[in-house]
CSV table of C-alpha atoms in Angstrom, one decimal:
chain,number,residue,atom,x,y,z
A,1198,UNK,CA,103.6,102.4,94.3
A,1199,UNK,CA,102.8,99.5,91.8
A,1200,UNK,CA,99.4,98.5,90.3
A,1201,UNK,CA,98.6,102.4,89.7
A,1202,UNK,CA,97.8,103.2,93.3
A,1203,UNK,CA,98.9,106.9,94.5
A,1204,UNK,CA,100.9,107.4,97.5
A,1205,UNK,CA,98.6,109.4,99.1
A,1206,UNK,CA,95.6,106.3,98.8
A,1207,UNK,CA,98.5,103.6,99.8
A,1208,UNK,CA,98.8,106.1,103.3
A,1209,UNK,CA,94.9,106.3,103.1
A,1210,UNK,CA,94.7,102.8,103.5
A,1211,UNK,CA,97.1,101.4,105.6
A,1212,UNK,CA,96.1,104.4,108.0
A,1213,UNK,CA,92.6,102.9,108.1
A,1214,UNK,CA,94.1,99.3,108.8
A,1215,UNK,CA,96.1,100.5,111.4
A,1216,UNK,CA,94.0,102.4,113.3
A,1217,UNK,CA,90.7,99.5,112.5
A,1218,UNK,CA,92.5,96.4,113.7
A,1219,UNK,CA,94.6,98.3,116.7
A,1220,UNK,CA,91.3,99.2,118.2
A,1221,UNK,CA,89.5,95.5,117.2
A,1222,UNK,CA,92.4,93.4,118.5
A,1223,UNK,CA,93.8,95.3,121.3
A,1224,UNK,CA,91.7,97.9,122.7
A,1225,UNK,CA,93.7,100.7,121.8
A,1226,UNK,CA,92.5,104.1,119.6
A,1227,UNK,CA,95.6,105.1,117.8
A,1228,UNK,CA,95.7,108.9,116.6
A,1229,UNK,CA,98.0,110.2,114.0
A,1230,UNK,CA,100.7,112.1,115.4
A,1231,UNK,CA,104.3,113.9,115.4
A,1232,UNK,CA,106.0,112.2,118.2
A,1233,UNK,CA,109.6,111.1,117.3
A,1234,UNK,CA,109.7,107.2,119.2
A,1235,UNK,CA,112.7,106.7,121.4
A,1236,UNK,CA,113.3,104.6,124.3
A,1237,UNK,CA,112.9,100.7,124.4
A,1238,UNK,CA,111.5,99.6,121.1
A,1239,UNK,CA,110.1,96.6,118.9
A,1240,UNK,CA,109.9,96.4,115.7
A,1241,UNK,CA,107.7,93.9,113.6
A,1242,UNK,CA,108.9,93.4,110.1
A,1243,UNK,CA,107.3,91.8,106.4
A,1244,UNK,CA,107.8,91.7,103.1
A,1245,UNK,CA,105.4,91.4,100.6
A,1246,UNK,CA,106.3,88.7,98.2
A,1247,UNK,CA,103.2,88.6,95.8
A,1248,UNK,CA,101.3,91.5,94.0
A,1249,UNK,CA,103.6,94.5,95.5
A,1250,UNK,CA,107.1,94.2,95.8
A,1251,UNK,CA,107.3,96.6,99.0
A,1252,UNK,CA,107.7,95.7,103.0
A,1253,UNK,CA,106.4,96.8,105.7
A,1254,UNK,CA,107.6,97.3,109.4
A,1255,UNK,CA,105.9,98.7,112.6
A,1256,UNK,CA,108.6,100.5,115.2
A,1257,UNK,CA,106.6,101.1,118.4
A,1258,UNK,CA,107.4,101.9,121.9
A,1259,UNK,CA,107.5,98.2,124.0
A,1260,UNK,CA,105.0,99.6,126.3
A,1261,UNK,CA,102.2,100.4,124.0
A,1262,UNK,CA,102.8,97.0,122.7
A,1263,UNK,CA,103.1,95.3,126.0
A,1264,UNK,CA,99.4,97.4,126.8
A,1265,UNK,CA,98.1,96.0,123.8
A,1266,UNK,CA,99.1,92.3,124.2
A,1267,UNK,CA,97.5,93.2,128.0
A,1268,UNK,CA,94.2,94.0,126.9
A,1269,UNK,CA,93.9,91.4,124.3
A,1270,UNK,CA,94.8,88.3,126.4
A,1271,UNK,CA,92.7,89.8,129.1
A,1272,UNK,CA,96.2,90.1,131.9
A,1273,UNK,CA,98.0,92.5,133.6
A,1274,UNK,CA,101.5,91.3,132.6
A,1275,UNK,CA,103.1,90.0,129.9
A,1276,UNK,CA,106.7,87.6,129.7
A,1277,UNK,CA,109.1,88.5,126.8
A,1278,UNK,CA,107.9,85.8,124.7
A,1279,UNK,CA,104.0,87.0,125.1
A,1280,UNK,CA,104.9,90.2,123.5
A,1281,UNK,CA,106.8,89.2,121.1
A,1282,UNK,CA,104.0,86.3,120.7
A,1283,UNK,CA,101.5,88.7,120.6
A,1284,UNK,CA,103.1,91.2,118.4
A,1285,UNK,CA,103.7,89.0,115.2
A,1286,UNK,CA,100.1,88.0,115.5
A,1287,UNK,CA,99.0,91.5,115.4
A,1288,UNK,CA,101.3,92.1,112.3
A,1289,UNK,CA,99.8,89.1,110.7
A,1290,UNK,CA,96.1,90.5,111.2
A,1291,UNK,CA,97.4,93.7,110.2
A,1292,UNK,CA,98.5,92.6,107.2
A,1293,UNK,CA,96.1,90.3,106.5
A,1294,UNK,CA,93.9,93.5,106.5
A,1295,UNK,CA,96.3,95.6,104.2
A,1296,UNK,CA,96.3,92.6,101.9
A,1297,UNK,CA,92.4,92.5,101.8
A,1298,UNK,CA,92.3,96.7,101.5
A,1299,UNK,CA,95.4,96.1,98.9
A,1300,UNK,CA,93.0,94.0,96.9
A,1301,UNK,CA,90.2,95.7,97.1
A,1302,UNK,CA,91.7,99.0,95.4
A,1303,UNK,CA,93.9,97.1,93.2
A,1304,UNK,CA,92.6,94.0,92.5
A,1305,UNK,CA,96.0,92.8,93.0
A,1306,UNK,CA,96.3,89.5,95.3
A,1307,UNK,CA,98.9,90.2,97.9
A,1308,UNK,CA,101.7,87.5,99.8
A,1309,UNK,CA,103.6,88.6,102.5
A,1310,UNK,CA,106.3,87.0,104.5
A,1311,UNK,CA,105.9,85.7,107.8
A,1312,UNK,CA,106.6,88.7,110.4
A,1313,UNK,CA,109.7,88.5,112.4
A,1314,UNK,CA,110.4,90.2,115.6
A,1315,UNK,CA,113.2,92.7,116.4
A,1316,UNK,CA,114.1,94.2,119.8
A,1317,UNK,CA,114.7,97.8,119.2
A,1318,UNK,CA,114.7,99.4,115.5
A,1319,UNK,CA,114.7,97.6,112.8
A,1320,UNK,CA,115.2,99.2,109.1
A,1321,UNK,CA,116.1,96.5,106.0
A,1322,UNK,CA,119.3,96.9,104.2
A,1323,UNK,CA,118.2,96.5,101.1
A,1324,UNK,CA,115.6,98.9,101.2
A,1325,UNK,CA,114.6,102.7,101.2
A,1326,UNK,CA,112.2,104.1,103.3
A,1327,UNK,CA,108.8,105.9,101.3
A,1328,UNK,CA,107.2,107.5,103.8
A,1329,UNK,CA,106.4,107.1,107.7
A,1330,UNK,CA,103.2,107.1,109.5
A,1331,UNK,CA,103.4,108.2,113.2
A,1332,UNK,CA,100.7,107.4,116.3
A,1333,UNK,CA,100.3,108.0,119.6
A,1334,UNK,CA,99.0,105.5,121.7
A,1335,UNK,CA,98.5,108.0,124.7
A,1336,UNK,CA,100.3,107.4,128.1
A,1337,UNK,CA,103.3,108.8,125.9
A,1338,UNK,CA,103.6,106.1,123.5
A,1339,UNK,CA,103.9,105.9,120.0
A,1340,UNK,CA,104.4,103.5,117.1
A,1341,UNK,CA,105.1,104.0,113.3
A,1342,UNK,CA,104.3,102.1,110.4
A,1343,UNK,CA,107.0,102.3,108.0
A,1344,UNK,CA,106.5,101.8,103.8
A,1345,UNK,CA,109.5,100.6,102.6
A,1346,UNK,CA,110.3,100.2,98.8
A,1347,UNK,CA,113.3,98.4,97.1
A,1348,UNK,CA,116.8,100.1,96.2
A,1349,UNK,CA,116.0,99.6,92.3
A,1350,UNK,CA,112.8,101.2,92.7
A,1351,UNK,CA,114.2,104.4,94.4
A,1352,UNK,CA,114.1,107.6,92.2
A,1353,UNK,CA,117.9,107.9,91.0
């Protein structure tokens, strides 16, 4: 990672952002877990284009994200469009707090991209994956964060 910030303290912090705005914005107490995701997925994508040069993409099951856009605009369903709605907004926040944690350690300002929506998996072309952090939602759903780094930084 750039700025001088280990691995391990990069997972330490976007686990705590994860788990912090999950439960503040949607209801929902994420817990790190082992479950390989399958099934119908979502994926929210960004990039960060100031201070880190890395991206970001959560891959989660469309039913824990459909649960989550539930219990944060207070209904029992939600269209197409509300999830995917509802699921860049998340990101955003999400981000916004990864930014502020980012910061914080590093006293490195952070941009990222505005965060697009993708039915199903989405992984970047041009870049590598750095490691993968993996929740359960319960009700058999789960949701990873993905850490993604570009091709020229990439060990040889």
């Amino acid at each position: 990672m750039e700025n001088n910030l280990s691995q391990e303290r990069l997972e330490e912090l976007l686990d705590q952002a994860v788990r912090e705005v999950t439960e503040q914005t949607a209801g929902v107490r994420l817990c790190r877990s082992g479950e390989p995701l399958d099934g119908d997925l979502c994926t929210v994508y960004i990039s960060f284009h100031k201070g880190f040069h890395s991206s970001l993409s959560l891959c989660a099951d469309a039913a824990l994200l459909s649960r989550m856009a539930q219990n944060a605009m207070y209904t029992d369903t939600v269209s197409p469009q509300d999830l995917e709605d509802f699921s860049k907004e998340y990101f955003n926040i999400l981000c916004g707090k990864i930014a502020a944690l980012l910061f914080q350690a590093t006293q490195v300002a952070a941009r990222f991209s505005v965060p697009s929506f993708h039915r199903g998996r989405y992984v970047p072309e041009d870049r590598l994956c750095q490691f993968v952090l993996t929740y359960s939602g319960g009700e058999r759903q789960s949701a990873q964060l993905t850490h993604h780094i570009p091709r020229t930084q990439a060990a040889p």
